[in-house]
Structure formats: C-alpha cells, structure tokens
Amino acid sequence: MSFHSVEQIATFEQFNLDFDPSSWVRTVNHHFDEDTSIVNVHQPGLYISMIGKCQCQTLNKGMDKKRDYSHNYMVALVDESCPSYMSFQSDSTWQTFSIHLSLEHLGKRSILPELTTNVPHNVPQVRLAEAGPIPVDILQCCEAVWDCELQGFERELFIKAKAQEVLALFLHQHRLKSQATQNIRIDQLNYALNHVQMNLQLDWPLSAVARLAGSNRTYVKQDIKQLLGMSFRDWLRKIRIETAQKRLASSQPITDIAHDIGFKSQAHFATLFKSEVGVTPSEYRQALFIRHSA
C-alpha cells in the first residue's frame, strides 16, 4: 500500500478565491491503481465539501471505519488544525470539491447551519454541522469541474467560477432551509402560546413553553420577541390581565378569577392588576356595572 498526502495526488488542484486570498477551492478527481492511504491536514476554518464518487475506509478515531460517501456533502467547522486519514482500495475513485472559508473573512454564524448531522463522529477539533445528499444543481457544478478538460489559466478561472457558483447556491439553499425551519418553529410556538392561553391557571416557566413548542429556551425567547414584540413574561402578564378584564364583567368571584388565570393570591392579583390598569379589580368591576346600568 502506498501512502501520500492529498497534495501529492496527481489530480489535486487548489486555487485561492479572489474575494479572500486566505480562502480556497480544492478539487480531486482521481482513480487509484493500487491500495492507497491519504492524509489530509485540515487547517482552521469553515469547510463545505462536495463528494462525487468515494468509497473509502476512514482511519480517524471517532469516525466510521467504512462508509460510502458518494454524492454527499458535509459542512464542518475546524477549530484547530487536525489530520484526517483515508484508505482507498485499488480500482476505486475519489472525487471531491471543497471550499475552505477563513473565519476572519466570513463569520461562521452567517453560514454555519444550525442543524445537527446524523453522521457518527467524535473528532474534538471538528464540529460537523450538516451532512446529506448533494442538491442536484450543486452536484452539476461539481461534475462540470470533474469533467472539465480545460488547461492552465482557463481551467483555474473555470474552477474558481464554479466554486463561487456552488457557494452562492449553497448559501441560497441554506437561507431557504433556515426560513422553512423558522416557519415551523413559529407554527409550533403559536400552538404552544395558544395552549398557554387556554391554561393560564398553570405555572408557565419559559422552559415549559420551549418543551411544548419542541424547541429550546434560546429559540423560544428570540422567536417570541420577533413574533410578539415583547418578552414571554410581558406577554403572559398582558394575557392574564386581559383575561381578567373580560371575566370581571361576569359575577364570578374575584378570588376564583385570580386563581383561574394563574395567581396564587388575590392580593398579588389585585396589586398587579392595579399597576397595569390603574384601578383594583373591584373598582374595575364596579365601573363596568355603573357603565352597563347607565
């Protein structure tokens, strides 16, 4: 078995991207005539890697030993320089098209997906953010590079142009996916808030709302602010007071109203009600009675 660094592979090419000299595109389209082990040293940065034909054995501790990576992509954030090792059998093919973005030029939060991947891995230097089948339009760009017969400067221009096209397509699809994910979160949040409104007598910490919405505290906090223009605590107080105002038009005892909308004591309810409405619940009810009697 022969052993090479990725840079020693005959079909290896790497070009710096024009918008940032510290970012680059790398491509390999190689057929192995003998069993070969490859070491690839990943420098810190954000990686978007598209894989064409690739059946290999990964030798990294914490990753699958054998896996068919064909026609899949991966997005990963590398925090510290680290090597990866792959073993290819004779008569196998490896096609890869990778874009490396320096975090100094492009903040990771603007592109790094929030989704988690189902690819088993436990490499401490690498945060694998997303993995899955390559979208058709991006795969077509990659195949155009792997099949390209241009040479020299024209080839370099072509590959760099395709890298920017792939990056634009990826960012566009990621934005659409993020928007779709956010829409789902908002729908689930609306369901949770409706449930809260129907059960005001219960205690509602933000963590309970997050569980009900199938989300987490951070997203729920941010989505409520975006959806309602206020914090969850302020919204809950507003809903409880508005519900109390409606119920005070009935003959239901004020103590029962306080309990039904989530107050453990009538005194606490009366204090909060007066701070929000300007009068006590009893005064508010009396004003309603006078108005309806007039």
PDB file of C-alpha atoms in Angstrom:
ATOM      1  CA  MET A   1       0.000   0.000   0.000  1.00  0.00           C
ATOM      2  CA  SER A   2       1.310   3.461  -0.908  1.00  0.00           C
ATOM      3  CA  PHE A   3       0.973   6.456   1.402  1.00  0.00           C
ATOM      4  CA  HIS A   4       0.514  10.061   0.217  1.00  0.00           C
ATOM      5  CA  SER A   5      -0.566  13.449   1.406  1.00  0.00           C
ATOM      6  CA  VAL A   6      -3.539  14.797  -0.524  1.00  0.00           C
ATOM      7  CA  GLU A   7      -1.276  17.375  -2.195  1.00  0.00           C
ATOM      8  CA  GLN A   8       0.755  14.532  -3.771  1.00  0.00           C
ATOM      9  CA  ILE A   9      -2.222  13.105  -5.674  1.00  0.00           C
ATOM     10  CA  ALA A  10      -1.739  13.732  -9.406  1.00  0.00           C
ATOM     11  CA  THR A  11      -5.194  15.276  -9.895  1.00  0.00           C
ATOM     12  CA  PHE A  12      -5.013  17.531  -6.819  1.00  0.00           C
ATOM     13  CA  GLU A  13      -5.662  21.223  -7.534  1.00  0.00           C
ATOM     14  CA  GLN A  14      -6.064  24.173  -5.199  1.00  0.00           C
ATOM     15  CA  PHE A  15      -6.735  27.832  -6.030  1.00  0.00           C
ATOM     16  CA  ASN A  16      -7.149  30.838  -3.758  1.00  0.00           C
ATOM     17  CA  LEU A  17     -10.512  32.540  -4.144  1.00  0.00           C
ATOM     18  CA  ASP A  18     -10.442  36.105  -5.429  1.00  0.00           C
ATOM     19  CA  PHE A  19     -12.720  37.562  -2.734  1.00  0.00           C
ATOM     20  CA  ASP A  20     -10.381  36.395   0.041  1.00  0.00           C
ATOM     21  CA  PRO A  21      -6.771  35.180  -0.514  1.00  0.00           C
ATOM     22  CA  SER A  22      -6.954  33.053   2.653  1.00  0.00           C
ATOM     23  CA  SER A  23      -9.976  31.113   1.316  1.00  0.00           C
ATOM     24  CA  TRP A  24      -9.581  28.487  -1.361  1.00  0.00           C
ATOM     25  CA  VAL A  25     -11.196  25.831  -3.510  1.00  0.00           C
ATOM     26  CA  ARG A  26      -9.711  22.358  -3.799  1.00  0.00           C
ATOM     27  CA  THR A  27     -10.591  19.593  -6.231  1.00  0.00           C
ATOM     28  CA  VAL A  28      -9.541  15.974  -6.715  1.00  0.00           C
ATOM     29  CA  ASN A  29     -10.735  13.532  -9.371  1.00  0.00           C
ATOM     30  CA  HIS A  30      -8.536  10.506  -9.019  1.00  0.00           C
ATOM     31  CA  HIS A  31      -8.617   6.808  -9.900  1.00  0.00           C
ATOM     32  CA  PHE A  32      -6.377   4.663  -7.708  1.00  0.00           C
ATOM     33  CA  ASP A  33      -4.391   1.880  -9.386  1.00  0.00           C
ATOM     34  CA  GLU A  34      -3.221   0.466  -6.059  1.00  0.00           C
ATOM     35  CA  ASP A  35      -4.267   0.430  -2.435  1.00  0.00           C
ATOM     36  CA  THR A  36      -3.519   3.927  -1.158  1.00  0.00           C
ATOM     37  CA  SER A  37      -3.683   5.746   2.161  1.00  0.00           C
ATOM     38  CA  ILE A  38      -4.203   9.506   2.105  1.00  0.00           C
ATOM     39  CA  VAL A  39      -3.543  12.060   4.844  1.00  0.00           C
ATOM     40  CA  ASN A  40      -5.330  15.399   4.594  1.00  0.00           C
ATOM     41  CA  VAL A  41      -4.406  18.112   7.101  1.00  0.00           C
ATOM     42  CA  HIS A  42      -7.359  20.441   7.755  1.00  0.00           C
ATOM     43  CA  GLN A  43      -6.484  23.981   8.779  1.00  0.00           C
ATOM     44  CA  PRO A  44      -8.887  26.037  10.938  1.00  0.00           C
ATOM     45  CA  GLY A  45     -11.844  27.382   9.004  1.00  0.00           C
ATOM     46  CA  LEU A  46     -15.230  26.544   7.610  1.00  0.00           C
ATOM     47  CA  TYR A  47     -15.370  23.693   5.082  1.00  0.00           C
ATOM     48  CA  ILE A  48     -18.078  22.979   2.522  1.00  0.00           C
ATOM     49  CA  SER A  49     -17.150  19.688   0.882  1.00  0.00           C
ATOM     50  CA  MET A  50     -18.942  18.034  -2.019  1.00  0.00           C
ATOM     51  CA  ILE A  51     -18.078  14.401  -2.712  1.00  0.00           C
ATOM     52  CA  GLY A  52     -18.717  12.627  -6.003  1.00  0.00           C
ATOM     53  CA  LYS A  53     -17.609   9.007  -6.234  1.00  0.00           C
ATOM     54  CA  CYS A  54     -15.996   7.938  -2.996  1.00  0.00           C
ATOM     55  CA  GLN A  55     -15.928   4.601  -1.250  1.00  0.00           C
ATOM     56  CA  CYS A  56     -13.163   4.518   1.300  1.00  0.00           C
ATOM     57  CA  GLN A  57     -12.216   3.498   4.790  1.00  0.00           C
ATOM     58  CA  THR A  58     -11.803   6.348   7.256  1.00  0.00           C
ATOM     59  CA  LEU A  59      -8.985   5.769   9.682  1.00  0.00           C
ATOM     60  CA  ASN A  60      -9.780   8.631  12.057  1.00  0.00           C
ATOM     61  CA  LYS A  61     -10.536   7.694  15.625  1.00  0.00           C
ATOM     62  CA  GLY A  62     -14.136   8.576  16.380  1.00  0.00           C
ATOM     63  CA  MET A  63     -15.472   8.156  12.822  1.00  0.00           C
ATOM     64  CA  ASP A  64     -16.998   5.304  10.823  1.00  0.00           C
ATOM     65  CA  LYS A  65     -14.387   2.817   9.698  1.00  0.00           C
ATOM     66  CA  LYS A  66     -16.168   2.100   6.424  1.00  0.00           C
ATOM     67  CA  ARG A  67     -18.583   4.359   4.624  1.00  0.00           C
ATOM     68  CA  ASP A  68     -19.830   5.153   1.135  1.00  0.00           C
ATOM     69  CA  TYR A  69     -19.592   8.937   0.952  1.00  0.00           C
ATOM     70  CA  SER A  70     -20.644   9.115  -2.720  1.00  0.00           C
ATOM     71  CA  HIS A  71     -22.725  12.134  -3.760  1.00  0.00           C
ATOM     72  CA  ASN A  72     -22.882  13.617  -0.278  1.00  0.00           C
ATOM     73  CA  TYR A  73     -21.824  16.953   1.118  1.00  0.00           C
ATOM     74  CA  MET A  74     -20.533  17.968   4.519  1.00  0.00           C
ATOM     75  CA  VAL A  75     -20.260  21.310   6.267  1.00  0.00           C
ATOM     76  CA  ALA A  76     -17.829  21.457   9.157  1.00  0.00           C
ATOM     77  CA  LEU A  77     -16.092  23.998  11.326  1.00  0.00           C
ATOM     78  CA  VAL A  78     -12.500  23.119  12.155  1.00  0.00           C
ATOM     79  CA  ASP A  79     -11.342  24.848  15.329  1.00  0.00           C
ATOM     80  CA  GLU A  80      -7.788  23.549  15.360  1.00  0.00           C
ATOM     81  CA  SER A  81      -5.507  22.076  12.719  1.00  0.00           C
ATOM     82  CA  CYS A  82      -6.042  18.314  12.510  1.00  0.00           C
ATOM     83  CA  PRO A  83      -5.237  15.469  10.107  1.00  0.00           C
ATOM     84  CA  SER A  84      -7.698  13.029   8.579  1.00  0.00           C
ATOM     85  CA  TYR A  85      -6.735   9.646   7.160  1.00  0.00           C
ATOM     86  CA  MET A  86      -8.474   7.707   4.388  1.00  0.00           C
ATOM     87  CA  SER A  87      -7.714   4.395   2.771  1.00  0.00           C
ATOM     88  CA  PHE A  88      -8.707   3.672  -0.851  1.00  0.00           C
ATOM     89  CA  GLN A  89      -8.641   0.232  -2.422  1.00  0.00           C
ATOM     90  CA  SER A  90      -7.184  -0.411  -5.838  1.00  0.00           C
ATOM     91  CA  ASP A  91      -9.566   0.450  -8.741  1.00  0.00           C
ATOM     92  CA  SER A  92     -11.538   2.951  -6.656  1.00  0.00           C
ATOM     93  CA  THR A  93     -12.286   6.591  -7.463  1.00  0.00           C
ATOM     94  CA  TRP A  94     -12.218   9.694  -5.306  1.00  0.00           C
ATOM     95  CA  GLN A  95     -13.954  12.884  -6.453  1.00  0.00           C
ATOM     96  CA  THR A  96     -14.065  15.858  -4.132  1.00  0.00           C
ATOM     97  CA  PHE A  97     -14.755  19.567  -4.482  1.00  0.00           C
ATOM     98  CA  SER A  98     -14.102  21.519  -1.287  1.00  0.00           C
ATOM     99  CA  ILE A  99     -14.368  25.168  -0.392  1.00  0.00           C
ATOM    100  CA  HIS A 100     -12.469  26.481   2.605  1.00  0.00           C
ATOM    101  CA  LEU A 101     -13.570  29.822   4.068  1.00  0.00           C
ATOM    102  CA  SER A 102     -11.466  31.714   6.559  1.00  0.00           C
ATOM    103  CA  LEU A 103     -13.464  32.784   9.588  1.00  0.00           C
ATOM    104  CA  GLU A 104     -11.645  36.120   9.604  1.00  0.00           C
ATOM    105  CA  HIS A 105     -13.305  36.974   6.294  1.00  0.00           C
ATOM    106  CA  LEU A 106     -16.678  35.338   6.746  1.00  0.00           C
ATOM    107  CA  GLY A 107     -18.208  34.977  10.192  1.00  0.00           C
ATOM    108  CA  LYS A 108     -19.211  31.384  10.910  1.00  0.00           C
ATOM    109  CA  ARG A 109     -22.670  32.407  12.140  1.00  0.00           C
ATOM    110  CA  SER A 110     -23.612  33.748   8.714  1.00  0.00           C
ATOM    111  CA  ILE A 111     -23.225  30.382   7.012  1.00  0.00           C
ATOM    112  CA  LEU A 112     -22.825  27.595   9.552  1.00  0.00           C
ATOM    113  CA  PRO A 113     -26.057  25.546   9.611  1.00  0.00           C
ATOM    114  CA  GLU A 114     -27.845  25.137  12.896  1.00  0.00           C
ATOM    115  CA  LEU A 115     -28.896  21.618  12.020  1.00  0.00           C
ATOM    116  CA  THR A 116     -27.127  18.650  13.514  1.00  0.00           C
ATOM    117  CA  THR A 117     -25.853  15.795  11.418  1.00  0.00           C
ATOM    118  CA  ASN A 118     -26.576  12.095  11.799  1.00  0.00           C
ATOM    119  CA  VAL A 119     -23.067  11.147  10.650  1.00  0.00           C
ATOM    120  CA  PRO A 120     -21.321   9.489  13.613  1.00  0.00           C
ATOM    121  CA  HIS A 121     -18.129  11.312  14.504  1.00  0.00           C
ATOM    122  CA  ASN A 122     -16.186  12.230  17.591  1.00  0.00           C
ATOM    123  CA  VAL A 123     -13.265  14.347  16.404  1.00  0.00           C
ATOM    124  CA  PRO A 124     -12.793  17.075  19.039  1.00  0.00           C
ATOM    125  CA  GLN A 125     -11.294  19.643  16.635  1.00  0.00           C
ATOM    126  CA  VAL A 126     -14.184  19.344  14.171  1.00  0.00           C
ATOM    127  CA  ARG A 127     -17.772  20.492  14.598  1.00  0.00           C
ATOM    128  CA  LEU A 128     -19.714  18.665  11.903  1.00  0.00           C
ATOM    129  CA  ALA A 129     -22.690  20.928  11.321  1.00  0.00           C
ATOM    130  CA  GLU A 130     -24.525  19.310   8.465  1.00  0.00           C
ATOM    131  CA  ALA A 131     -24.301  16.423   6.037  1.00  0.00           C
ATOM    132  CA  GLY A 132     -26.562  14.928   3.386  1.00  0.00           C
ATOM    133  CA  PRO A 133     -27.088  14.241  -0.326  1.00  0.00           C
ATOM    134  CA  ILE A 134     -25.716  16.941  -2.632  1.00  0.00           C
ATOM    135  CA  PRO A 135     -28.536  19.046  -4.162  1.00  0.00           C
ATOM    136  CA  VAL A 136     -28.832  18.430  -7.917  1.00  0.00           C
ATOM    137  CA  ASP A 137     -27.822  21.933  -9.042  1.00  0.00           C
ATOM    138  CA  ILE A 138     -24.704  21.899  -6.847  1.00  0.00           C
ATOM    139  CA  LEU A 139     -23.779  18.389  -7.992  1.00  0.00           C
ATOM    140  CA  GLN A 140     -23.997  19.555 -11.611  1.00  0.00           C
ATOM    141  CA  CYS A 141     -21.484  22.319 -10.881  1.00  0.00           C
ATOM    142  CA  CYS A 142     -19.107  19.815  -9.288  1.00  0.00           C
ATOM    143  CA  GLU A 143     -19.441  17.342 -12.169  1.00  0.00           C
ATOM    144  CA  ALA A 144     -18.645  20.147 -14.614  1.00  0.00           C
ATOM    145  CA  VAL A 145     -15.364  20.639 -12.748  1.00  0.00           C
ATOM    146  CA  TRP A 146     -14.551  16.917 -12.569  1.00  0.00           C
ATOM    147  CA  ASP A 147     -15.264  16.562 -16.308  1.00  0.00           C
ATOM    148  CA  CYS A 148     -13.519  19.808 -17.321  1.00  0.00           C
ATOM    149  CA  GLU A 149     -10.816  19.411 -19.977  1.00  0.00           C
ATOM    150  CA  LEU A 150      -9.552  22.998 -19.898  1.00  0.00           C
ATOM    151  CA  GLN A 151      -5.917  23.564 -19.008  1.00  0.00           C
ATOM    152  CA  GLY A 152      -3.818  26.303 -17.476  1.00  0.00           C
ATOM    153  CA  PHE A 153      -5.237  29.711 -16.690  1.00  0.00           C
ATOM    154  CA  GLU A 154      -8.592  28.962 -18.330  1.00  0.00           C
ATOM    155  CA  ARG A 155      -9.019  25.926 -16.064  1.00  0.00           C
ATOM    156  CA  GLU A 156      -8.173  27.951 -12.968  1.00  0.00           C
ATOM    157  CA  LEU A 157     -10.759  30.603 -13.904  1.00  0.00           C
ATOM    158  CA  PHE A 158     -13.374  27.918 -14.576  1.00  0.00           C
ATOM    159  CA  ILE A 159     -12.841  26.137 -11.250  1.00  0.00           C
ATOM    160  CA  LYS A 160     -12.851  29.372  -9.260  1.00  0.00           C
ATOM    161  CA  ALA A 161     -16.036  30.492 -11.016  1.00  0.00           C
ATOM    162  CA  LYS A 162     -17.715  27.166 -10.225  1.00  0.00           C
ATOM    163  CA  ALA A 163     -16.607  27.463  -6.605  1.00  0.00           C
ATOM    164  CA  GLN A 164     -18.338  30.823  -6.295  1.00  0.00           C
ATOM    165  CA  GLU A 165     -21.433  29.411  -8.022  1.00  0.00           C
ATOM    166  CA  VAL A 166     -21.513  26.473  -5.592  1.00  0.00           C
ATOM    167  CA  LEU A 167     -21.071  28.830  -2.654  1.00  0.00           C
ATOM    168  CA  ALA A 168     -23.907  31.083  -3.889  1.00  0.00           C
ATOM    169  CA  LEU A 169     -26.226  28.094  -4.410  1.00  0.00           C
ATOM    170  CA  PHE A 170     -25.354  26.675  -1.009  1.00  0.00           C
ATOM    171  CA  LEU A 171     -25.982  29.979   0.762  1.00  0.00           C
ATOM    172  CA  HIS A 172     -29.289  30.416  -1.071  1.00  0.00           C
ATOM    173  CA  GLN A 173     -30.497  26.921  -0.197  1.00  0.00           C
ATOM    174  CA  HIS A 174     -29.326  27.313   3.380  1.00  0.00           C
ATOM    175  CA  ARG A 175     -31.277  30.552   3.689  1.00  0.00           C
ATOM    176  CA  LEU A 176     -34.398  28.848   2.330  1.00  0.00           C
ATOM    177  CA  LYS A 177     -33.894  25.933   4.699  1.00  0.00           C
ATOM    178  CA  SER A 178     -33.342  28.280   7.641  1.00  0.00           C
ATOM    179  CA  GLN A 179     -36.501  30.197   6.755  1.00  0.00           C
ATOM    180  CA  ALA A 180     -38.500  26.970   6.460  1.00  0.00           C
ATOM    181  CA  THR A 181     -37.125  25.804   9.809  1.00  0.00           C
ATOM    182  CA  GLN A 182     -38.003  29.122  11.396  1.00  0.00           C
ATOM    183  CA  ASN A 183     -41.542  28.955   9.945  1.00  0.00           C
ATOM    184  CA  ILE A 184     -42.001  25.529  11.505  1.00  0.00           C
ATOM    185  CA  ARG A 185     -40.704  26.859  14.818  1.00  0.00           C
ATOM    186  CA  ILE A 186     -43.147  29.788  14.668  1.00  0.00           C
ATOM    187  CA  ASP A 187     -46.077  27.442  13.927  1.00  0.00           C
ATOM    188  CA  GLN A 188     -45.101  25.248  16.881  1.00  0.00           C
ATOM    189  CA  LEU A 189     -44.656  28.332  19.051  1.00  0.00           C
ATOM    190  CA  ASN A 190     -48.124  29.624  18.138  1.00  0.00           C
ATOM    191  CA  TYR A 191     -49.546  26.246  19.163  1.00  0.00           C
ATOM    192  CA  ALA A 192     -47.671  26.457  22.474  1.00  0.00           C
ATOM    193  CA  LEU A 193     -48.826  30.029  23.168  1.00  0.00           C
ATOM    194  CA  ASN A 194     -52.442  29.099  22.399  1.00  0.00           C
ATOM    195  CA  HIS A 195     -52.122  26.218  24.842  1.00  0.00           C
ATOM    196  CA  VAL A 196     -50.712  28.564  27.485  1.00  0.00           C
ATOM    197  CA  GLN A 197     -53.605  30.980  26.912  1.00  0.00           C
ATOM    198  CA  MET A 198     -56.113  28.154  27.410  1.00  0.00           C
ATOM    199  CA  ASN A 199     -54.391  27.051  30.637  1.00  0.00           C
ATOM    200  CA  LEU A 200     -53.456  30.271  32.391  1.00  0.00           C
ATOM    201  CA  GLN A 201     -54.014  28.679  35.806  1.00  0.00           C
ATOM    202  CA  LEU A 202     -50.797  26.688  35.378  1.00  0.00           C
ATOM    203  CA  ASP A 203     -47.282  27.862  36.120  1.00  0.00           C
ATOM    204  CA  TRP A 204     -45.519  28.682  32.835  1.00  0.00           C
ATOM    205  CA  PRO A 205     -41.730  28.998  33.003  1.00  0.00           C
ATOM    206  CA  LEU A 206     -40.092  29.607  29.638  1.00  0.00           C
ATOM    207  CA  SER A 207     -38.561  26.110  29.740  1.00  0.00           C
ATOM    208  CA  ALA A 208     -42.067  24.565  29.829  1.00  0.00           C
ATOM    209  CA  VAL A 209     -43.138  26.623  26.806  1.00  0.00           C
ATOM    210  CA  ALA A 210     -39.976  25.535  24.968  1.00  0.00           C
ATOM    211  CA  ARG A 211     -40.774  21.864  25.638  1.00  0.00           C
ATOM    212  CA  LEU A 212     -44.332  22.370  24.442  1.00  0.00           C
ATOM    213  CA  ALA A 213     -43.046  24.048  21.261  1.00  0.00           C
ATOM    214  CA  GLY A 214     -40.492  21.263  20.670  1.00  0.00           C
ATOM    215  CA  SER A 215     -37.729  23.861  20.807  1.00  0.00           C
ATOM    216  CA  ASN A 216     -35.261  25.302  23.311  1.00  0.00           C
ATOM    217  CA  ARG A 217     -35.240  28.352  25.559  1.00  0.00           C
ATOM    218  CA  THR A 218     -32.922  30.357  23.299  1.00  0.00           C
ATOM    219  CA  TYR A 219     -35.042  29.949  20.160  1.00  0.00           C
ATOM    220  CA  VAL A 220     -38.320  30.415  22.029  1.00  0.00           C
ATOM    221  CA  LYS A 221     -37.067  33.598  23.666  1.00  0.00           C
ATOM    222  CA  GLN A 222     -35.900  35.010  20.343  1.00  0.00           C
ATOM    223  CA  ASP A 223     -38.983  33.868  18.373  1.00  0.00           C
ATOM    224  CA  ILE A 224     -41.429  35.301  20.923  1.00  0.00           C
ATOM    225  CA  LYS A 225     -39.652  38.649  20.760  1.00  0.00           C
ATOM    226  CA  GLN A 226     -39.846  38.579  16.964  1.00  0.00           C
ATOM    227  CA  LEU A 227     -43.461  37.367  16.847  1.00  0.00           C
ATOM    228  CA  LEU A 228     -44.974  39.479  19.638  1.00  0.00           C
ATOM    229  CA  GLY A 229     -42.559  42.363  20.061  1.00  0.00           C
ATOM    230  CA  MET A 230     -42.196  41.641  23.777  1.00  0.00           C
ATOM    231  CA  SER A 231     -40.754  39.087  26.163  1.00  0.00           C
ATOM    232  CA  PHE A 232     -42.694  35.958  27.148  1.00  0.00           C
ATOM    233  CA  ARG A 233     -43.045  37.253  30.702  1.00  0.00           C
ATOM    234  CA  ASP A 234     -44.546  40.537  29.488  1.00  0.00           C
ATOM    235  CA  TRP A 235     -46.876  38.699  27.080  1.00  0.00           C
ATOM    236  CA  LEU A 236     -48.075  36.313  29.798  1.00  0.00           C
ATOM    237  CA  ARG A 237     -48.780  39.193  32.168  1.00  0.00           C
ATOM    238  CA  LYS A 238     -50.675  41.050  29.411  1.00  0.00           C
ATOM    239  CA  ILE A 239     -52.784  37.982  28.531  1.00  0.00           C
ATOM    240  CA  ARG A 240     -53.617  37.331  32.185  1.00  0.00           C
ATOM    241  CA  ILE A 241     -54.727  40.920  32.745  1.00  0.00           C
ATOM    242  CA  GLU A 242     -56.791  41.000  29.526  1.00  0.00           C
ATOM    243  CA  THR A 243     -58.467  37.712  30.516  1.00  0.00           C
ATOM    244  CA  ALA A 244     -59.185  39.104  33.967  1.00  0.00           C
ATOM    245  CA  GLN A 245     -60.802  42.208  32.467  1.00  0.00           C
ATOM    246  CA  LYS A 246     -63.166  40.020  30.425  1.00  0.00           C
ATOM    247  CA  ARG A 247     -64.063  37.833  33.410  1.00  0.00           C
ATOM    248  CA  LEU A 248     -64.685  40.787  35.694  1.00  0.00           C
ATOM    249  CA  ALA A 249     -67.718  41.556  33.536  1.00  0.00           C
ATOM    250  CA  SER A 250     -69.296  38.389  34.973  1.00  0.00           C
ATOM    251  CA  SER A 251     -70.382  37.609  38.505  1.00  0.00           C
ATOM    252  CA  GLN A 252     -67.522  35.153  39.097  1.00  0.00           C
ATOM    253  CA  PRO A 253     -65.817  35.814  42.450  1.00  0.00           C
ATOM    254  CA  ILE A 254     -62.586  37.789  42.100  1.00  0.00           C
ATOM    255  CA  THR A 255     -60.722  35.166  44.131  1.00  0.00           C
ATOM    256  CA  ASP A 256     -61.729  32.486  41.594  1.00  0.00           C
ATOM    257  CA  ILE A 257     -60.742  34.740  38.673  1.00  0.00           C
ATOM    258  CA  ALA A 258     -57.314  35.282  40.238  1.00  0.00           C
ATOM    259  CA  HIS A 259     -56.844  31.521  40.682  1.00  0.00           C
ATOM    260  CA  ASP A 260     -58.079  30.670  37.165  1.00  0.00           C
ATOM    261  CA  ILE A 261     -55.579  32.982  35.474  1.00  0.00           C
ATOM    262  CA  GLY A 262     -52.575  31.811  37.466  1.00  0.00           C
ATOM    263  CA  PHE A 263     -52.361  33.903  40.650  1.00  0.00           C
ATOM    264  CA  LYS A 264     -51.886  32.106  43.933  1.00  0.00           C
ATOM    265  CA  SER A 265     -53.274  35.020  45.959  1.00  0.00           C
ATOM    266  CA  GLN A 266     -55.947  37.617  45.337  1.00  0.00           C
ATOM    267  CA  ALA A 267     -53.671  40.269  46.872  1.00  0.00           C
ATOM    268  CA  HIS A 268     -50.943  39.659  44.311  1.00  0.00           C
ATOM    269  CA  PHE A 269     -53.509  39.705  41.513  1.00  0.00           C
ATOM    270  CA  ALA A 270     -55.027  42.982  42.793  1.00  0.00           C
ATOM    271  CA  THR A 271     -51.606  44.641  43.045  1.00  0.00           C
ATOM    272  CA  LEU A 272     -50.572  43.649  39.524  1.00  0.00           C
ATOM    273  CA  PHE A 273     -53.981  44.477  38.064  1.00  0.00           C
ATOM    274  CA  LYS A 274     -53.891  47.990  39.534  1.00  0.00           C
ATOM    275  CA  SER A 275     -50.324  48.556  38.277  1.00  0.00           C
ATOM    276  CA  GLU A 276     -51.394  47.611  34.749  1.00  0.00           C
ATOM    277  CA  VAL A 277     -54.961  49.009  34.557  1.00  0.00           C
ATOM    278  CA  GLY A 278     -54.842  51.843  37.102  1.00  0.00           C
ATOM    279  CA  VAL A 279     -57.624  50.561  39.345  1.00  0.00           C
ATOM    280  CA  THR A 280     -58.195  47.490  41.510  1.00  0.00           C
ATOM    281  CA  PRO A 281     -60.243  44.550  40.173  1.00  0.00           C
ATOM    282  CA  SER A 282     -63.131  45.540  42.467  1.00  0.00           C
ATOM    283  CA  GLU A 283     -63.048  49.124  41.192  1.00  0.00           C
ATOM    284  CA  TYR A 284     -62.868  47.917  37.605  1.00  0.00           C
ATOM    285  CA  ARG A 285     -65.902  45.650  38.115  1.00  0.00           C
ATOM    286  CA  GLN A 286     -67.814  48.479  39.800  1.00  0.00           C
ATOM    287  CA  ALA A 287     -67.050  50.798  36.849  1.00  0.00           C
ATOM    288  CA  LEU A 288     -68.330  48.156  34.438  1.00  0.00           C
ATOM    289  CA  PHE A 289     -71.536  47.767  36.478  1.00  0.00           C
ATOM    290  CA  ILE A 290     -72.151  51.531  36.541  1.00  0.00           C
ATOM    291  CA  ARG A 291     -71.493  51.806  32.785  1.00  0.00           C
ATOM    292  CA  HIS A 292     -73.927  48.990  31.947  1.00  0.00           C
ATOM    293  CA  SER A 293     -76.554  50.375  34.330  1.00  0.00           C
ATOM    294  CA  ALA A 294     -76.456  53.877  32.860  1.00  0.00           C
TER     295      ALA A 294
END
